[in-house]
Short mmCIF file of C-alpha atoms and ligand atoms in Angstrom, two decimals:
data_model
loop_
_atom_site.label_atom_id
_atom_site.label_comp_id
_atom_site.label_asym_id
_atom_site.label_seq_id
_atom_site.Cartn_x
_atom_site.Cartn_y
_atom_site.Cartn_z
CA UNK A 13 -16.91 13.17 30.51
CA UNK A 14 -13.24 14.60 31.39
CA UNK A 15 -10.89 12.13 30.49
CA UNK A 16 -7.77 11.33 32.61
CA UNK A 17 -4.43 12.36 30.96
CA UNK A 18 -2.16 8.88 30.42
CA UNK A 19 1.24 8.39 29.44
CA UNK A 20 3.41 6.17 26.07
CA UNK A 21 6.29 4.84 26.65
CA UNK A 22 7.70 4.37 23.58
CA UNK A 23 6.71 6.47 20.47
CA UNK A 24 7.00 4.08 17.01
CA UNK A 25 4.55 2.66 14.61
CA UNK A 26 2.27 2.01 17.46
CA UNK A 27 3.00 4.22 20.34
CA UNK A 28 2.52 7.14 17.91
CA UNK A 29 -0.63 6.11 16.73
CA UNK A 30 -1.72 4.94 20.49
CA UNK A 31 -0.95 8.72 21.99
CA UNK A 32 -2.26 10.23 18.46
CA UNK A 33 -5.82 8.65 18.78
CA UNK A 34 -6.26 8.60 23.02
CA UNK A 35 -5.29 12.63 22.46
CA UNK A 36 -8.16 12.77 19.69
CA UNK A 37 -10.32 10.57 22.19
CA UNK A 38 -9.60 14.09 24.84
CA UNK A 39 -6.67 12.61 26.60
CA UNK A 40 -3.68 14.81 27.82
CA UNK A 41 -1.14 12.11 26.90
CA UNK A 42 2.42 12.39 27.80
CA UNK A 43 4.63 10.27 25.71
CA UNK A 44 8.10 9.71 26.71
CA UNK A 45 10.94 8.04 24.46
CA UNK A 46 14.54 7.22 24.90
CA UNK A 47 15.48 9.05 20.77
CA UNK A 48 16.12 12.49 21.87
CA UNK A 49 16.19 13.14 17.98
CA UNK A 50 13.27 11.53 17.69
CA UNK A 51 11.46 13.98 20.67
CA UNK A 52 12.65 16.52 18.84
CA UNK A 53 10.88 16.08 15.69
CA UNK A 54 7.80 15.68 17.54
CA UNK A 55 8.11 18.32 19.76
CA UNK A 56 8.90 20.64 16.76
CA UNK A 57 5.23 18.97 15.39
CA UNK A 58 6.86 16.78 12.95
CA UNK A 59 5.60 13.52 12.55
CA UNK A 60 9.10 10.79 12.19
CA UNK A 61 6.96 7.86 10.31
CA UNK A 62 4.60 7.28 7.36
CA UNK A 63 1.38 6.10 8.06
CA UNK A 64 -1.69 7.76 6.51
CA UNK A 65 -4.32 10.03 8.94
CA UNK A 66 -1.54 10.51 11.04
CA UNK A 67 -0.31 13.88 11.02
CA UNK A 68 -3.66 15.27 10.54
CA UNK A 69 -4.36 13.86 13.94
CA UNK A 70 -0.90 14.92 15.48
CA UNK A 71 -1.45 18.39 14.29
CA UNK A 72 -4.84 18.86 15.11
CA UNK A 73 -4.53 17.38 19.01
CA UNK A 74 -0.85 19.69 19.36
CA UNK A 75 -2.29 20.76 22.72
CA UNK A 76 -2.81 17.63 24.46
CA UNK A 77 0.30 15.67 22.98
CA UNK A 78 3.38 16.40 25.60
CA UNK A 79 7.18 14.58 24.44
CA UNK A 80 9.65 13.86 26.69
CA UNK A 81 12.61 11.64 27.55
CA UNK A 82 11.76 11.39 31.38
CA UNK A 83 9.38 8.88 32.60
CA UNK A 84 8.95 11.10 36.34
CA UNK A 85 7.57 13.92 34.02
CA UNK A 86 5.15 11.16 33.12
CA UNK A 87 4.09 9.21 36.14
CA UNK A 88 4.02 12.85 37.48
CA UNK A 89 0.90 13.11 35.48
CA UNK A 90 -0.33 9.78 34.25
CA UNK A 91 -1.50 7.66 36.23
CA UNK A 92 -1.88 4.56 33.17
CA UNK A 93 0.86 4.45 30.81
CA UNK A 94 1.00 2.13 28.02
CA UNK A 95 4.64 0.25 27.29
CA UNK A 96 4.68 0.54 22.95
CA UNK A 97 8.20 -0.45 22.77
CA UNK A 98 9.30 -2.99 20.29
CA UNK A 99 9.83 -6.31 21.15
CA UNK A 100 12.17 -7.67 17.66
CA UNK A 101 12.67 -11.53 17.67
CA UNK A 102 16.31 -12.65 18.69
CA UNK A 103 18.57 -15.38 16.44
CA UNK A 104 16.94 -18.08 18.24
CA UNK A 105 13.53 -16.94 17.56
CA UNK A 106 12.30 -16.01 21.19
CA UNK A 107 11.08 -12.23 21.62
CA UNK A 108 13.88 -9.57 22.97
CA UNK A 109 12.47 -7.85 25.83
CA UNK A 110 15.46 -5.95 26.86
CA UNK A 111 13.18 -3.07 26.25
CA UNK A 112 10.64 -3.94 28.08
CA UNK A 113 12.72 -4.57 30.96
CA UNK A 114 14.78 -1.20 30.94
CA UNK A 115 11.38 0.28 30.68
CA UNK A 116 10.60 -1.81 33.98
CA UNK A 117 13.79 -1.39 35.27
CA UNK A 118 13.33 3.11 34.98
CA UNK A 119 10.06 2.44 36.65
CA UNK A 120 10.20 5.78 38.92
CA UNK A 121 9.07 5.35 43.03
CA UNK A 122 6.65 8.03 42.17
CA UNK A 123 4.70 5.69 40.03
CA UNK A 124 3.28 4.05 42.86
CA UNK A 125 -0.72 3.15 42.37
CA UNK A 126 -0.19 3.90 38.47
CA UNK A 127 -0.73 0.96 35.85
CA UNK A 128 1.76 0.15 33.63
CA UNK A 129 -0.72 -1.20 30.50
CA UNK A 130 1.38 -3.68 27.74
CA UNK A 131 0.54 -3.04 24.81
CA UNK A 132 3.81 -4.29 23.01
CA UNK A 133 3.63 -8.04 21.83
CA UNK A 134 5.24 -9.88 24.39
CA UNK A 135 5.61 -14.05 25.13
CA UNK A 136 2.74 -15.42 27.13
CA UNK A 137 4.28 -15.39 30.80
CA UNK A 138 6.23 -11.73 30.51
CA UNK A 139 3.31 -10.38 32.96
CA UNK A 140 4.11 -12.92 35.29
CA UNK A 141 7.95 -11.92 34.88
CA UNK A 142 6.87 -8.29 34.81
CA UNK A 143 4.94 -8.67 38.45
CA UNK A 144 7.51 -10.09 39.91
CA UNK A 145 10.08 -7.51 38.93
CA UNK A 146 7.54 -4.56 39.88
CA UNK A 147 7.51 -6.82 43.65
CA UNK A 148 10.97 -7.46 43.63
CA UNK A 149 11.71 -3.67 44.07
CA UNK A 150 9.04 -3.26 46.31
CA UNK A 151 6.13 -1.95 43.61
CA UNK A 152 3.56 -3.53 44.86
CA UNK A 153 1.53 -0.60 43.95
CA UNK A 154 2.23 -0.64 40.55
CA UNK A 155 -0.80 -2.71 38.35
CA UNK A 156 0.34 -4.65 35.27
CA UNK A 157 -2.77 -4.99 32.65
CA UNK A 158 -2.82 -6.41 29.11
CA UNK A 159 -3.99 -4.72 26.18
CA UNK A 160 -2.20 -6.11 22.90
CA UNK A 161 -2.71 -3.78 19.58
CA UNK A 162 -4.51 -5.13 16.80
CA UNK A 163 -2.92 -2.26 14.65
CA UNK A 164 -2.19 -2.75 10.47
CA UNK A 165 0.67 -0.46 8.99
CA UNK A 166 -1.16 1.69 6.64
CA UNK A 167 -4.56 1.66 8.31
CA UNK A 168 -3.17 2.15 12.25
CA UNK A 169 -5.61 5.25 12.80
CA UNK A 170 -8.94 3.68 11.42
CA UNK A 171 -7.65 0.27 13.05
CA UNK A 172 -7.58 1.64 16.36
CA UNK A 173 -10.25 4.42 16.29
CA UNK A 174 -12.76 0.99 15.04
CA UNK A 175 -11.23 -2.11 15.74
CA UNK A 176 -12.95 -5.71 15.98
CA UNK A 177 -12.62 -5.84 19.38
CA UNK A 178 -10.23 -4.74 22.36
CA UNK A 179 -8.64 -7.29 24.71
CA UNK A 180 -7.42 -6.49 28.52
CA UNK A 181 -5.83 -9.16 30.61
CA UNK A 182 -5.70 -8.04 34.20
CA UNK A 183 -5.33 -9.91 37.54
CA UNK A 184 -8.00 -7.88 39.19
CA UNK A 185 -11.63 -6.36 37.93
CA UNK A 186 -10.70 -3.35 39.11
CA UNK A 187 -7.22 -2.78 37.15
CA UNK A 188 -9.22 -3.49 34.10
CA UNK A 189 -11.93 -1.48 35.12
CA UNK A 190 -9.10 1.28 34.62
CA UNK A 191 -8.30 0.51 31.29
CA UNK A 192 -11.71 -0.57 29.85
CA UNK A 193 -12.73 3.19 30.91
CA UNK A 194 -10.09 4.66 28.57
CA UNK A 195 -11.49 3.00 24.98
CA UNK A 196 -14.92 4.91 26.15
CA UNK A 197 -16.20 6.38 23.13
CA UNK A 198 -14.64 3.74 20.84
CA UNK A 199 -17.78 1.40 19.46
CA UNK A 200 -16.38 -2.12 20.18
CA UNK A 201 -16.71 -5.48 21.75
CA UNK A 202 -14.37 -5.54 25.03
CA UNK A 203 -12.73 -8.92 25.71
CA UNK A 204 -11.83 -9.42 29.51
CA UNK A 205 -9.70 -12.16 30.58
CA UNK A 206 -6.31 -13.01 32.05
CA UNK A 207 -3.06 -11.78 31.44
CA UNK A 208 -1.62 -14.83 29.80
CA UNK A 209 -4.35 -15.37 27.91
CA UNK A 210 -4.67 -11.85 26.39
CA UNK A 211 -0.89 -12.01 25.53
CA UNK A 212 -1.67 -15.48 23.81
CA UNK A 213 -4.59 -13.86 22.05
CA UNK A 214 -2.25 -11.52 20.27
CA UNK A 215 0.29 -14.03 19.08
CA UNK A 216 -2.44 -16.40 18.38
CA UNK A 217 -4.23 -14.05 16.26
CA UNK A 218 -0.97 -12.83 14.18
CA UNK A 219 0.15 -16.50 13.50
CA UNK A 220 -3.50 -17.38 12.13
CA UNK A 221 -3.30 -14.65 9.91
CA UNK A 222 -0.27 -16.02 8.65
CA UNK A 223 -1.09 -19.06 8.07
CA UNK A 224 -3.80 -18.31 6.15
CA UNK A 225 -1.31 -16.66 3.91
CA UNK A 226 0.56 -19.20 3.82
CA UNK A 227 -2.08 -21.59 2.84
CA UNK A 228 -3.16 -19.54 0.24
CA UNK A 229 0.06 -18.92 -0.92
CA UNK A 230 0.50 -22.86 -1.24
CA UNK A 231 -3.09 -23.06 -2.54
CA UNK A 232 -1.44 -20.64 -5.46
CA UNK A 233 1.56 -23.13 -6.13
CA UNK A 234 -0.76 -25.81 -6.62
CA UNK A 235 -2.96 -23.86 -8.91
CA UNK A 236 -0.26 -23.06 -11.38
CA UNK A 237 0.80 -26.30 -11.80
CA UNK A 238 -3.34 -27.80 -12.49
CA UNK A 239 -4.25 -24.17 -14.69
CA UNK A 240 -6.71 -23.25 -11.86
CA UNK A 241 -7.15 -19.82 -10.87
CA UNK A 242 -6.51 -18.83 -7.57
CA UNK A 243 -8.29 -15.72 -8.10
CA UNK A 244 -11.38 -17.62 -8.46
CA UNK A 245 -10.46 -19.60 -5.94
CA UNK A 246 -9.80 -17.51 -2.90
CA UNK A 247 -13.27 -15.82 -3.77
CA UNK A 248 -15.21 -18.88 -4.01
CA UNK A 249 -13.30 -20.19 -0.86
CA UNK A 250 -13.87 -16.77 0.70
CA UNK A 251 -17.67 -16.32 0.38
CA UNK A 252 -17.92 -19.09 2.73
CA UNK A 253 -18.30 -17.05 6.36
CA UNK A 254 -16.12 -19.42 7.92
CA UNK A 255 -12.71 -18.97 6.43
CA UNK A 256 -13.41 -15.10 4.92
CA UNK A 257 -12.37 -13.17 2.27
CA UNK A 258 -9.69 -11.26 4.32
CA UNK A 259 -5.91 -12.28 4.06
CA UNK A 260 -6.50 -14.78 1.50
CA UNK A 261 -4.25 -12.63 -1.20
CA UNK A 262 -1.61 -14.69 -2.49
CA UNK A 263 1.50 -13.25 -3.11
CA UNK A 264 5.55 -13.53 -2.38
CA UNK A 265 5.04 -13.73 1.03
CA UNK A 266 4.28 -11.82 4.26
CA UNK A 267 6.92 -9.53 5.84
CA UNK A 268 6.67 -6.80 7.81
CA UNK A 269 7.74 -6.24 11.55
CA UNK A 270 5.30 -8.46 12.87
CA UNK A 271 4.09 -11.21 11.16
CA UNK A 272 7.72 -12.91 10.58
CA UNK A 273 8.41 -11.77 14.45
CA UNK A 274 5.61 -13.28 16.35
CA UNK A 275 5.05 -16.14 14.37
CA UNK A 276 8.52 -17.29 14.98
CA UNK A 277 8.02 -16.24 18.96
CA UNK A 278 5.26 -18.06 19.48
CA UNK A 279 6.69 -21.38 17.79
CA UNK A 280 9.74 -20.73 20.27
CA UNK A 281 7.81 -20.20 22.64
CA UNK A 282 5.61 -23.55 22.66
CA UNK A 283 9.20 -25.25 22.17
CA UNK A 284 10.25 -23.52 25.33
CA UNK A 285 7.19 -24.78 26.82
CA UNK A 286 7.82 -28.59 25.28
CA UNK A 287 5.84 -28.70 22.53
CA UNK A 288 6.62 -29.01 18.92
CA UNK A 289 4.18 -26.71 16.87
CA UNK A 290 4.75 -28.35 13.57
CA UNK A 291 2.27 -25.64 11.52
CA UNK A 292 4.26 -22.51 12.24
CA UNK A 293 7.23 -24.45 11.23
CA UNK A 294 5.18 -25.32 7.38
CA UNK A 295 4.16 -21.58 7.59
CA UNK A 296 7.59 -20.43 8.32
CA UNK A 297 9.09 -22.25 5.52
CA UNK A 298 6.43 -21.41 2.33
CA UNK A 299 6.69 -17.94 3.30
CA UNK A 300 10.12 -18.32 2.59
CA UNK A 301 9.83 -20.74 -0.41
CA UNK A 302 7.36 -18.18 -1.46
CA UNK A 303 9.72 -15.24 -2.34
CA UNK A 304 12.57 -17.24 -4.06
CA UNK A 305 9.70 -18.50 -6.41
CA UNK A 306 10.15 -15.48 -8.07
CA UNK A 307 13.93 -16.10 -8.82
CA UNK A 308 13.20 -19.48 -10.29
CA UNK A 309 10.28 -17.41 -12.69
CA UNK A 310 12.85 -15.21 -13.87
CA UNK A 311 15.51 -17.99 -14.80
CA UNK A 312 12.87 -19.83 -16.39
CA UNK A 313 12.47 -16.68 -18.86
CA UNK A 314 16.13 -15.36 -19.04
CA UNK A 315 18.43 -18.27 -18.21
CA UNK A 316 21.35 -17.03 -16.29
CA UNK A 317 20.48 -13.70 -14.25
CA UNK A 318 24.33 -12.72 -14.90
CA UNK A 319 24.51 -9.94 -16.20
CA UNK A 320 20.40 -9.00 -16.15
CA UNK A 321 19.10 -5.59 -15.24
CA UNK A 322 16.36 -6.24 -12.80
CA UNK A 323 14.02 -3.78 -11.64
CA UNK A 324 12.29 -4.01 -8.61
CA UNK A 325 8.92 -1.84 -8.23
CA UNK A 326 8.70 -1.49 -4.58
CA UNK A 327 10.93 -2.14 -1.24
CA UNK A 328 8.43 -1.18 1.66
CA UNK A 329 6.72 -4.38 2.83
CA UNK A 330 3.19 -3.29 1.35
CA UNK A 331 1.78 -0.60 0.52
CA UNK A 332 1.01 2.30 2.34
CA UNK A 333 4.06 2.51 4.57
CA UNK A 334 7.52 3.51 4.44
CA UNK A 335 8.32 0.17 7.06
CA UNK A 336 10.90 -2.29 5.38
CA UNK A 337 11.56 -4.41 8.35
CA UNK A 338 11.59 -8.16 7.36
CA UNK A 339 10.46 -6.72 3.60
CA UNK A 340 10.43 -9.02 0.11
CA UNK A 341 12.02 -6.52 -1.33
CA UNK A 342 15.32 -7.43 0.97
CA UNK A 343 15.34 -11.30 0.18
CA UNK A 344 14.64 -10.35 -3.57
CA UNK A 345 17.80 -7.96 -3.63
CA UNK A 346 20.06 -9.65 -1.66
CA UNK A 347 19.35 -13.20 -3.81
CA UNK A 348 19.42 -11.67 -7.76
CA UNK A 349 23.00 -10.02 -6.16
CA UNK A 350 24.03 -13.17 -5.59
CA UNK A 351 23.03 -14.14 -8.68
CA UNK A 352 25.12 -11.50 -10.18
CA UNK A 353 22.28 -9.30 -11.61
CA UNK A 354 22.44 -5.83 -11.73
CA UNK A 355 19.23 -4.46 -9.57
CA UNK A 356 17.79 -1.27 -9.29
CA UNK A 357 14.62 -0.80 -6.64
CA UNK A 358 12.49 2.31 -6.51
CA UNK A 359 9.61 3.02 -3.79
CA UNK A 360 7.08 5.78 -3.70
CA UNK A 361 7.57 6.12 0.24
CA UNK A 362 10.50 3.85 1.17
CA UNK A 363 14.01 4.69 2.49
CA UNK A 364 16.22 2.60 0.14
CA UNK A 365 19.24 2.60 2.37
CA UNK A 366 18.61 -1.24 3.37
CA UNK A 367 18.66 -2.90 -0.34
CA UNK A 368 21.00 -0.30 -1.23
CA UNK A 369 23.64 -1.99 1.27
CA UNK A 370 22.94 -5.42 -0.29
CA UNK A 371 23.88 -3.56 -3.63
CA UNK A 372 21.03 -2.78 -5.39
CA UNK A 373 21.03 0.60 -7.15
CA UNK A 374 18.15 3.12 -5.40
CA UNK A 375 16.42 4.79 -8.19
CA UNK A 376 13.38 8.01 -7.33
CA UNK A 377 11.15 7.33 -10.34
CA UNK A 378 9.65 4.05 -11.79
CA UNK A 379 10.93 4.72 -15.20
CA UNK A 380 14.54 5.21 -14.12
CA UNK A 381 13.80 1.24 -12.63
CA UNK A 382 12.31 0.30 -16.35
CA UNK A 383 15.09 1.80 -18.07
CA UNK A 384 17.17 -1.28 -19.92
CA UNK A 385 15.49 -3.90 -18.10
CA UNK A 386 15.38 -7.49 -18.78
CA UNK A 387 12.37 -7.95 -16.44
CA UNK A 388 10.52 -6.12 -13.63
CA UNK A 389 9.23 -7.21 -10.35
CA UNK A 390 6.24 -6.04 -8.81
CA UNK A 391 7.50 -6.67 -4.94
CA UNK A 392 5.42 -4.12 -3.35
CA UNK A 393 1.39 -3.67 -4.29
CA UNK A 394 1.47 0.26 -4.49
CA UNK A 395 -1.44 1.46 -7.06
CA UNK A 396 1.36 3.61 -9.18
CA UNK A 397 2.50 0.36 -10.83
CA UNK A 398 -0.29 0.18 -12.35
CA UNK A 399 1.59 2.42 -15.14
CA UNK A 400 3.97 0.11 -15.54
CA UNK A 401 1.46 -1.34 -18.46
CA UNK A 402 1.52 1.86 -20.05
CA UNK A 403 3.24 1.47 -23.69
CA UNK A 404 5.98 4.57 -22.52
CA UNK A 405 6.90 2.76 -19.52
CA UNK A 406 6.86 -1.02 -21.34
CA UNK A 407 9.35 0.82 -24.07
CA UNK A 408 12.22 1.96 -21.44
CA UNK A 409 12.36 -2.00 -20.84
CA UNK A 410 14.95 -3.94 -22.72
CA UNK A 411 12.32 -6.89 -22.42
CA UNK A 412 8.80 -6.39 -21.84
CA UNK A 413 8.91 -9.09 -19.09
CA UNK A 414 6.87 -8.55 -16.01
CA UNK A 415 6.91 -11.02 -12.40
CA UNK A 416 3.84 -9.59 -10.57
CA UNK A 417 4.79 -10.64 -7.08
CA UNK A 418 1.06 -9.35 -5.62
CA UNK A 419 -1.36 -10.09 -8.45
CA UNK A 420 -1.63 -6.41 -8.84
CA UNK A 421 -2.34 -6.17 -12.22
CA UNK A 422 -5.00 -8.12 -14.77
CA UNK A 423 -2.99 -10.95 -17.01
CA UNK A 424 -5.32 -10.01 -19.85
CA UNK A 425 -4.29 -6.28 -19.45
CA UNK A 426 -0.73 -7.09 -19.40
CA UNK A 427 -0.94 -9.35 -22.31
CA UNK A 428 -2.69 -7.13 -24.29
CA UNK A 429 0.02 -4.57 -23.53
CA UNK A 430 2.53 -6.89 -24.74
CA UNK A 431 4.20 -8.16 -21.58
CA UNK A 432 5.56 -11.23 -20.97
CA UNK A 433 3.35 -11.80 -17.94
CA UNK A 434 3.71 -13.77 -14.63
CA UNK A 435 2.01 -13.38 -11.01
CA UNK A 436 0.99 -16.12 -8.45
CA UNK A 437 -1.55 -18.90 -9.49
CA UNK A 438 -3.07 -17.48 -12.09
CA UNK A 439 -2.75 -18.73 -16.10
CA UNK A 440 -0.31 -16.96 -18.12
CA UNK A 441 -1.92 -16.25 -21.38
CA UNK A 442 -0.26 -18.78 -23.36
CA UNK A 443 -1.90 -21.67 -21.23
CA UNK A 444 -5.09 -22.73 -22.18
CA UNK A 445 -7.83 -21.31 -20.34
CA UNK A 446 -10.48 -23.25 -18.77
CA UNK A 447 -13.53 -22.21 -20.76
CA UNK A 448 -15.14 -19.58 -17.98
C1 LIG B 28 -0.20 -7.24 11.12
C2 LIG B 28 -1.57 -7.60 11.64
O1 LIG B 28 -2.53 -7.52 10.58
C3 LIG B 28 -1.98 -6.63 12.75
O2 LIG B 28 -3.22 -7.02 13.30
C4 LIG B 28 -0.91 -6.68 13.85
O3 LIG B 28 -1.22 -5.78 14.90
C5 LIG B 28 0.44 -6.32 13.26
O4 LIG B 28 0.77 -7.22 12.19
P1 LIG B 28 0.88 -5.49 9.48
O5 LIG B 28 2.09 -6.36 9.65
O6 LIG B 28 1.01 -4.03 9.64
O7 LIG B 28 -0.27 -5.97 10.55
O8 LIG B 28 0.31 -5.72 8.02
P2 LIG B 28 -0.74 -6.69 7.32
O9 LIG B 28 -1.64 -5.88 6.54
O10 LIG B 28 -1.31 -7.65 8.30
O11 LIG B 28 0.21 -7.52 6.29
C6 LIG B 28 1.24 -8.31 6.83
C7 LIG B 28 1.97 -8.97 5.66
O12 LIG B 28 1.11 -9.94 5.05
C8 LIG B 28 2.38 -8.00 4.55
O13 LIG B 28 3.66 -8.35 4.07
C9 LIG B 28 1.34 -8.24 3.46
O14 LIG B 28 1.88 -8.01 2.17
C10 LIG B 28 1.04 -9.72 3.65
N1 LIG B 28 -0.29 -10.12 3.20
C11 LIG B 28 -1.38 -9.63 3.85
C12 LIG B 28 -0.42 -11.06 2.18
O15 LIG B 28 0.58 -11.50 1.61
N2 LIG B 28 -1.66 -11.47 1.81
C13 LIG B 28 -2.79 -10.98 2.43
O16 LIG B 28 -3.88 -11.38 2.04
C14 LIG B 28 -2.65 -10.04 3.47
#
């Protein structure tokens, strides 16, 4: 079946992935951005983020992946073109869609009978705004359908070539017709439904997720203080098909440039719409509760942080990507600073130039983050720290003292390597252990 070629506006975490796997899928996709720098790179077949699969993919569709900064070259061959732009949260919370809007505003007369297809995470209503812009200059033409991404940092490719489902909001069959046609090929269940209720599905979805971290986060807390394990809990809690295993990992907190984002928009936005949406506001507030935790652990074990060499042992905001937006890693730097602690941060993948300007110290190995130490943070889960426990890597360390802010590691292991050991809600070793 010959597949129509589309167009990206906007080529980050997701629009990359987006053009990456409809090219693999046999679409001619033209993907236009506003970074000349950034069209650059990708027109010279370099690939400007970290997220595993991804080059392969770029490389190996080359001849059906087009970059350009000028949306007539795309409406002059797409007649569907997906808006990927981001949509970051403003001081008060609500979603910026300046983006959005230029994109809107740039809308060439030549795109007439095209679809414009959202697939950045907007406020329920901005495809009501959206149509009436389109009208206002006379695009009547122009269709406006739904189709939020679904897509995890780290696991973008497999998350879009098999997701759990895919949603389009349209105002007519027929414009989602359009759209439903494109995921051909892709073995999922199709959700069909209106435009504000597909853009509530997507910020609905997120903020569950979250809160589920959250609670488990909180379900942690309350573990540590009755000696229950929350290891042992989240599995016994997760077996049950009802809640699921899935984000109940308890940890320092979510971050990331979504989670933090569009749970805060969609509490704004039910206070825009008069209504007081007390949960997000208790999820809001352990996630950040959550990360200073680990500052309270350390005083507990070294007094005063004055003074203390602190290593932290990641910055991205998990694993698998090189994305710091809204990362632990920042709170964590910018708080033991304050503290007056010296703090050096090293990540496999991540640019350090955000912790660096709170004044941490940047460092390109693990060891060179061990070396002196009074303690060391696990911030970020990546599976190299697992060396940390090895007896080289515990002797660069002024103090064998370790804060495992992900539960990456076994306590028994890091006992038994002669740590002083702390994660989230499970024993330390010198509590006694419920008989098992
Ligand atoms: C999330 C959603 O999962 C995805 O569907 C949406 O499209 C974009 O936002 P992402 O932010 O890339 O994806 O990462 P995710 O894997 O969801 O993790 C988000 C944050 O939650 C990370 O900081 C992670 O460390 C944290 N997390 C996740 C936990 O603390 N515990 C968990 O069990 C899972």
């Amino acid at each position: 079946m010959s597949r129509e070629p589309i167009g990206v506006i906007g080529v980050g975490y997701v629009g990359l992935v987006t053009a990456a796997c409809f090219a693999d899928l046999g679409h001619e996709v033209i993907c236009r951005d506003i970074d000349a720098a950034r069209v650059d790179v990708l027109r010279g077949g370099g690939v400007p983020l970290h997220e595993p699969g991804l080059e392969d993919l770029l490389r190996r569709n080359r001849r059906r992946l087009h970059f350009t900064l000028d949306l007539d070259a795309l409406f002059a061959r797409a007649r569907l073109a997906f808006i990927c732009v981001d949509t970051p949260p403003m001081p008060s919370g609500d979603a910026d869609l300046s983006r959005v809007q230029a994109v809107i505003d740039a809308i060439p007369v030549s795109a007439e009978g095209a679809g414009l297809v959202m697939k950045s995470t907007v406020p329920v209503g901005t495809g009501e705004k959206v149509r009436r812009g389109l009208d206002a200059r006379g695009l009547h033409g122009v269709a406006y359908v739904s189709n939020p991404e679904f897509l995890r940092e780290g696991s973008a490719v497999s998350d879009f070539m098999a997701p759990d489902r895919v949603v389009v909001g349209a105002a007519s069959s027929d414009d989602a017709d359009r759209v439903v046609r494109l995921y051909d090929g892709i073995d999922t269940e199709i959700v069909r439904t209106d435009v504000a209720s597909s853009e509530m599905i997507k910020l609905a979805a997120n903020a569950f997720l979250a809160t589920k971290i959250s609670f488990i986060n909180e379900i942690a807390n309350v573990c540590e203080a009755v000696g229950a394990d929350v290891a042992e809990v989240a599995r016994g809690m997760g077996l049950d098909r009802r809640i699921g295993a899935s984000f109940l990992r308890p940890g320092i907190g979510y971050g990331g440039s979504c989670f933090p984002k569009d749970v805060r928009a969609l509490k704004q936005l039910a206070g825009n719409s008069g209504y007081h949406f007390q949960l997000l506001t208790s999820v809001i507030e352990v996630n950040e509760i959550q990360k200073r935790k680990v500052i309270s652990k350390l005083e507990r074990h070294l007094g005063s942080l004055r003074g203390r060499q602190i290593a932290l042992l990641g910055i991205a905001f998990k694993p698998n990507t090189d994305d710091v937006r809204e990362a632990s890693s920042l709170v964590l730097a910018s708080r033991l600073v304050a503290e007056g602690a010296e703090v050096r941060a090293y990540d496999p993948v991540a640019d350090g130039a955000a912790v660096a300007a709170i004044g941490a110290r940047v460092v390109t190995t693990p060891g060179e983050a061990l070396d002196g130490a009074d303690a060391a943070v696990i911030v970020t889960e990546w599976n190299e720290f697992r060396a940390v426990l090895d007896p080289a890597m515990r002797d660069r360390m002024a103090r064998p003292l370790l804060i495992d802010g992900r539960n990456l590691l076994d306590p028994a292991e890091a006992a038994a390597a002669g740590f002083e050991y702390e994660c989230v809600g499970r024993p330390s070793l010198t509590s006694p252990v419920t008989a098992t």
